[in-house]
Amino acid sequence: MVKKVIVWFSWLIVLSIVYLSPMQAMAATYVVDTTVDNGALSACTAAAGDCSLRGAVNAVNAGAGGDIISLQTGTYTLTGAVDEDANASGDLDITKAVTIQGFGAVSTIIDGN
């Protein structure tokens, strides 16, 4: 009887730890599917052409961070004014932790002019 109570109590502790501990948000992966420099293309769904590099950065900045941006082969040319800090144009204004992955320096190019 004592053994059953100990086993039951042990399971109760384990379940309490699992269910009551804060859940960590899973990192999102944004697959960039266009080389167009347009921050409005931030949906990043399975639909074609709805995820630009700038849009993916906007999505990362709006979240908790720790996400991944996956670039395909191609040249991603950044356009617009460089004197702003809202990621609207020019340089990429990254405010959260992110990993940007591509297919190597020869195949995936981010061109800031």
JSON list of C-alpha atoms in Angstrom, two decimals:
[
{"chain": "A", "resi": 1, "resn": "MET", "atom": "CA", "xyz": [0.00, 0.00, 0.00]},
{"chain": "A", "resi": 2, "resn": "VAL", "atom": "CA", "xyz": [2.79, 2.44, 0.91]},
{"chain": "A", "resi": 3, "resn": "LYS", "atom": "CA", "xyz": [4.57, 1.62, -2.35]},
{"chain": "A", "resi": 4, "resn": "LYS", "atom": "CA", "xyz": [1.45, 2.46, -4.38]},
{"chain": "A", "resi": 5, "resn": "VAL", "atom": "CA", "xyz": [1.08, 5.79, -2.57]},
{"chain": "A", "resi": 6, "resn": "ILE", "atom": "CA", "xyz": [4.74, 6.67, -3.25]},
{"chain": "A", "resi": 7, "resn": "VAL", "atom": "CA", "xyz": [4.40, 5.78, -6.96]},
{"chain": "A", "resi": 8, "resn": "TRP", "atom": "CA", "xyz": [1.16, 7.74, -7.26]},
{"chain": "A", "resi": 9, "resn": "PHE", "atom": "CA", "xyz": [2.69, 10.75, -5.47]},
{"chain": "A", "resi": 10, "resn": "SER", "atom": "CA", "xyz": [5.78, 10.59, -7.72]},
{"chain": "A", "resi": 11, "resn": "TRP", "atom": "CA", "xyz": [3.59, 10.68, -10.84]},
{"chain": "A", "resi": 12, "resn": "LEU", "atom": "CA", "xyz": [1.63, 13.57, -9.40]},
{"chain": "A", "resi": 13, "resn": "ILE", "atom": "CA", "xyz": [4.85, 15.56, -8.93]},
{"chain": "A", "resi": 14, "resn": "VAL", "atom": "CA", "xyz": [6.05, 14.80, -12.47]},
{"chain": "A", "resi": 15, "resn": "LEU", "atom": "CA", "xyz": [2.72, 15.79, -14.02]},
{"chain": "A", "resi": 16, "resn": "SER", "atom": "CA", "xyz": [2.61, 18.98, -11.95]},
{"chain": "A", "resi": 17, "resn": "ILE", "atom": "CA", "xyz": [6.06, 19.97, -13.18]},
{"chain": "A", "resi": 18, "resn": "VAL", "atom": "CA", "xyz": [5.18, 19.25, -16.81]},
{"chain": "A", "resi": 19, "resn": "TYR", "atom": "CA", "xyz": [1.81, 21.03, -16.83]},
{"chain": "A", "resi": 20, "resn": "LEU", "atom": "CA", "xyz": [2.59, 23.95, -14.54]},
{"chain": "A", "resi": 21, "resn": "SER", "atom": "CA", "xyz": [6.00, 24.92, -15.89]},
{"chain": "A", "resi": 22, "resn": "PRO", "atom": "CA", "xyz": [6.03, 27.79, -18.38]},
{"chain": "A", "resi": 23, "resn": "MET", "atom": "CA", "xyz": [5.93, 26.61, -21.96]},
{"chain": "A", "resi": 24, "resn": "GLN", "atom": "CA", "xyz": [8.71, 27.81, -24.25]},
{"chain": "A", "resi": 25, "resn": "ALA", "atom": "CA", "xyz": [7.58, 29.22, -27.57]},
{"chain": "A", "resi": 26, "resn": "MET", "atom": "CA", "xyz": [8.76, 27.18, -30.51]},
{"chain": "A", "resi": 27, "resn": "ALA", "atom": "CA", "xyz": [11.01, 28.96, -32.97]},
{"chain": "A", "resi": 28, "resn": "ALA", "atom": "CA", "xyz": [9.35, 29.77, -36.27]},
{"chain": "A", "resi": 29, "resn": "THR", "atom": "CA", "xyz": [10.97, 29.18, -39.65]},
{"chain": "A", "resi": 30, "resn": "TYR", "atom": "CA", "xyz": [10.22, 31.74, -42.33]},
{"chain": "A", "resi": 31, "resn": "VAL", "atom": "CA", "xyz": [10.93, 30.46, -45.85]},
{"chain": "A", "resi": 32, "resn": "VAL", "atom": "CA", "xyz": [11.59, 33.44, -48.10]},
{"chain": "A", "resi": 33, "resn": "ASP", "atom": "CA", "xyz": [10.07, 32.76, -51.52]},
{"chain": "A", "resi": 34, "resn": "THR", "atom": "CA", "xyz": [10.69, 36.02, -53.40]},
{"chain": "A", "resi": 35, "resn": "THR", "atom": "CA", "xyz": [13.71, 38.25, -53.95]},
{"chain": "A", "resi": 36, "resn": "VAL", "atom": "CA", "xyz": [11.48, 41.36, -54.09]},
{"chain": "A", "resi": 37, "resn": "ASP", "atom": "CA", "xyz": [12.35, 43.83, -51.30]},
{"chain": "A", "resi": 38, "resn": "ASN", "atom": "CA", "xyz": [8.88, 44.48, -49.85]},
{"chain": "A", "resi": 39, "resn": "GLY", "atom": "CA", "xyz": [8.22, 44.51, -46.10]},
{"chain": "A", "resi": 40, "resn": "ALA", "atom": "CA", "xyz": [4.50, 43.96, -46.65]},
{"chain": "A", "resi": 41, "resn": "LEU", "atom": "CA", "xyz": [5.22, 40.43, -47.88]},
{"chain": "A", "resi": 42, "resn": "SER", "atom": "CA", "xyz": [5.39, 39.02, -44.35]},
{"chain": "A", "resi": 43, "resn": "ALA", "atom": "CA", "xyz": [2.65, 36.35, -44.33]},
{"chain": "A", "resi": 44, "resn": "CYS", "atom": "CA", "xyz": [5.22, 33.62, -45.01]},
{"chain": "A", "resi": 45, "resn": "THR", "atom": "CA", "xyz": [2.70, 30.87, -45.67]},
{"chain": "A", "resi": 46, "resn": "ALA", "atom": "CA", "xyz": [2.77, 28.06, -48.20]},
{"chain": "A", "resi": 47, "resn": "ALA", "atom": "CA", "xyz": [1.34, 30.45, -50.81]},
{"chain": "A", "resi": 48, "resn": "ALA", "atom": "CA", "xyz": [3.84, 31.52, -53.46]},
{"chain": "A", "resi": 49, "resn": "GLY", "atom": "CA", "xyz": [5.38, 34.98, -53.29]},
{"chain": "A", "resi": 50, "resn": "ASP", "atom": "CA", "xyz": [4.14, 36.05, -49.86]},
{"chain": "A", "resi": 51, "resn": "CYS", "atom": "CA", "xyz": [7.43, 36.08, -47.94]},
{"chain": "A", "resi": 52, "resn": "SER", "atom": "CA", "xyz": [10.25, 38.53, -48.72]},
{"chain": "A", "resi": 53, "resn": "LEU", "atom": "CA", "xyz": [13.48, 38.82, -46.72]},
{"chain": "A", "resi": 54, "resn": "ARG", "atom": "CA", "xyz": [12.35, 42.18, -45.31]},
{"chain": "A", "resi": 55, "resn": "GLY", "atom": "CA", "xyz": [8.90, 40.75, -44.56]},
{"chain": "A", "resi": 56, "resn": "ALA", "atom": "CA", "xyz": [10.45, 37.80, -42.74]},
{"chain": "A", "resi": 57, "resn": "VAL", "atom": "CA", "xyz": [12.57, 40.21, -40.66]},
{"chain": "A", "resi": 58, "resn": "ASN", "atom": "CA", "xyz": [9.37, 42.14, -39.82]},
{"chain": "A", "resi": 59, "resn": "ALA", "atom": "CA", "xyz": [7.73, 38.88, -38.70]},
{"chain": "A", "resi": 60, "resn": "VAL", "atom": "CA", "xyz": [10.75, 37.97, -36.54]},
{"chain": "A", "resi": 61, "resn": "ASN", "atom": "CA", "xyz": [10.84, 41.46, -35.01]},
{"chain": "A", "resi": 62, "resn": "ALA", "atom": "CA", "xyz": [7.14, 41.16, -34.10]},
{"chain": "A", "resi": 63, "resn": "GLY", "atom": "CA", "xyz": [7.67, 37.85, -32.29]},
{"chain": "A", "resi": 64, "resn": "ALA", "atom": "CA", "xyz": [9.74, 36.59, -29.40]},
{"chain": "A", "resi": 65, "resn": "GLY", "atom": "CA", "xyz": [12.90, 36.01, -31.45]},
{"chain": "A", "resi": 66, "resn": "GLY", "atom": "CA", "xyz": [15.03, 32.91, -31.82]},
{"chain": "A", "resi": 67, "resn": "ASP", "atom": "CA", "xyz": [13.49, 32.25, -35.23]},
{"chain": "A", "resi": 68, "resn": "ILE", "atom": "CA", "xyz": [15.03, 31.10, -38.51]},
{"chain": "A", "resi": 69, "resn": "ILE", "atom": "CA", "xyz": [14.87, 32.84, -41.88]},
{"chain": "A", "resi": 70, "resn": "SER", "atom": "CA", "xyz": [15.57, 30.44, -44.73]},
{"chain": "A", "resi": 71, "resn": "LEU", "atom": "CA", "xyz": [16.71, 31.97, -48.02]},
{"chain": "A", "resi": 72, "resn": "GLN", "atom": "CA", "xyz": [16.68, 30.20, -51.37]},
{"chain": "A", "resi": 73, "resn": "THR", "atom": "CA", "xyz": [19.37, 30.69, -53.99]},
{"chain": "A", "resi": 74, "resn": "GLY", "atom": "CA", "xyz": [19.33, 34.12, -55.58]},
{"chain": "A", "resi": 75, "resn": "THR", "atom": "CA", "xyz": [20.26, 37.74, -54.99]},
{"chain": "A", "resi": 76, "resn": "TYR", "atom": "CA", "xyz": [18.23, 39.68, -52.45]},
{"chain": "A", "resi": 77, "resn": "THR", "atom": "CA", "xyz": [18.81, 43.36, -53.27]},
{"chain": "A", "resi": 78, "resn": "LEU", "atom": "CA", "xyz": [17.90, 45.78, -50.47]},
{"chain": "A", "resi": 79, "resn": "THR", "atom": "CA", "xyz": [16.38, 49.01, -51.77]},
{"chain": "A", "resi": 80, "resn": "GLY", "atom": "CA", "xyz": [15.34, 52.41, -50.43]},
{"chain": "A", "resi": 81, "resn": "ALA", "atom": "CA", "xyz": [16.60, 54.97, -47.96]},
{"chain": "A", "resi": 82, "resn": "VAL", "atom": "CA", "xyz": [19.11, 53.87, -45.36]},
{"chain": "A", "resi": 83, "resn": "ASP", "atom": "CA", "xyz": [18.39, 56.50, -42.69]},
{"chain": "A", "resi": 84, "resn": "GLU", "atom": "CA", "xyz": [15.45, 54.86, -40.93]},
{"chain": "A", "resi": 85, "resn": "ASP", "atom": "CA", "xyz": [15.24, 52.28, -38.16]},
{"chain": "A", "resi": 86, "resn": "ALA", "atom": "CA", "xyz": [11.86, 50.63, -38.72]},
{"chain": "A", "resi": 87, "resn": "ASN", "atom": "CA", "xyz": [12.98, 48.11, -41.36]},
{"chain": "A", "resi": 88, "resn": "ALA", "atom": "CA", "xyz": [10.89, 49.93, -43.97]},
{"chain": "A", "resi": 89, "resn": "SER", "atom": "CA", "xyz": [13.73, 50.30, -46.46]},
{"chain": "A", "resi": 90, "resn": "GLY", "atom": "CA", "xyz": [17.49, 50.27, -46.89]},
{"chain": "A", "resi": 91, "resn": "ASP", "atom": "CA", "xyz": [19.38, 48.14, -44.41]},
{"chain": "A", "resi": 92, "resn": "LEU", "atom": "CA", "xyz": [17.65, 45.37, -42.46]},
{"chain": "A", "resi": 93, "resn": "ASP", "atom": "CA", "xyz": [16.75, 46.51, -38.95]},
{"chain": "A", "resi": 94, "resn": "ILE", "atom": "CA", "xyz": [16.82, 43.27, -36.96]},
{"chain": "A", "resi": 95, "resn": "THR", "atom": "CA", "xyz": [15.75, 43.72, -33.34]},
{"chain": "A", "resi": 96, "resn": "LYS", "atom": "CA", "xyz": [15.37, 40.10, -32.19]},
{"chain": "A", "resi": 97, "resn": "ALA", "atom": "CA", "xyz": [17.63, 37.06, -32.26]},
{"chain": "A", "resi": 98, "resn": "VAL", "atom": "CA", "xyz": [17.43, 35.32, -35.63]},
{"chain": "A", "resi": 99, "resn": "THR", "atom": "CA", "xyz": [19.38, 32.82, -37.71]},
{"chain": "A", "resi": 100, "resn": "ILE", "atom": "CA", "xyz": [19.53, 33.53, -41.44]},
{"chain": "A", "resi": 101, "resn": "GLN", "atom": "CA", "xyz": [20.32, 30.45, -43.52]},
{"chain": "A", "resi": 102, "resn": "GLY", "atom": "CA", "xyz": [21.09, 30.26, -47.22]},
{"chain": "A", "resi": 103, "resn": "PHE", "atom": "CA", "xyz": [22.83, 28.03, -49.74]},
{"chain": "A", "resi": 104, "resn": "GLY", "atom": "CA", "xyz": [26.33, 29.49, -49.38]},
{"chain": "A", "resi": 105, "resn": "ALA", "atom": "CA", "xyz": [28.00, 32.79, -50.22]},
{"chain": "A", "resi": 106, "resn": "VAL", "atom": "CA", "xyz": [28.07, 32.06, -53.95]},
{"chain": "A", "resi": 107, "resn": "SER", "atom": "CA", "xyz": [24.43, 30.99, -54.26]},
{"chain": "A", "resi": 108, "resn": "THR", "atom": "CA", "xyz": [22.59, 33.19, -51.74]},
{"chain": "A", "resi": 109, "resn": "ILE", "atom": "CA", "xyz": [23.52, 36.88, -51.81]},
{"chain": "A", "resi": 110, "resn": "ILE", "atom": "CA", "xyz": [22.12, 39.78, -49.78]},
{"chain": "A", "resi": 111, "resn": "ASP", "atom": "CA", "xyz": [23.09, 42.89, -51.73]},
{"chain": "A", "resi": 112, "resn": "GLY", "atom": "CA", "xyz": [22.97, 46.13, -49.76]},
{"chain": "A", "resi": 113, "resn": "ASN", "atom": "CA", "xyz": [24.43, 48.05, -52.75]}
]
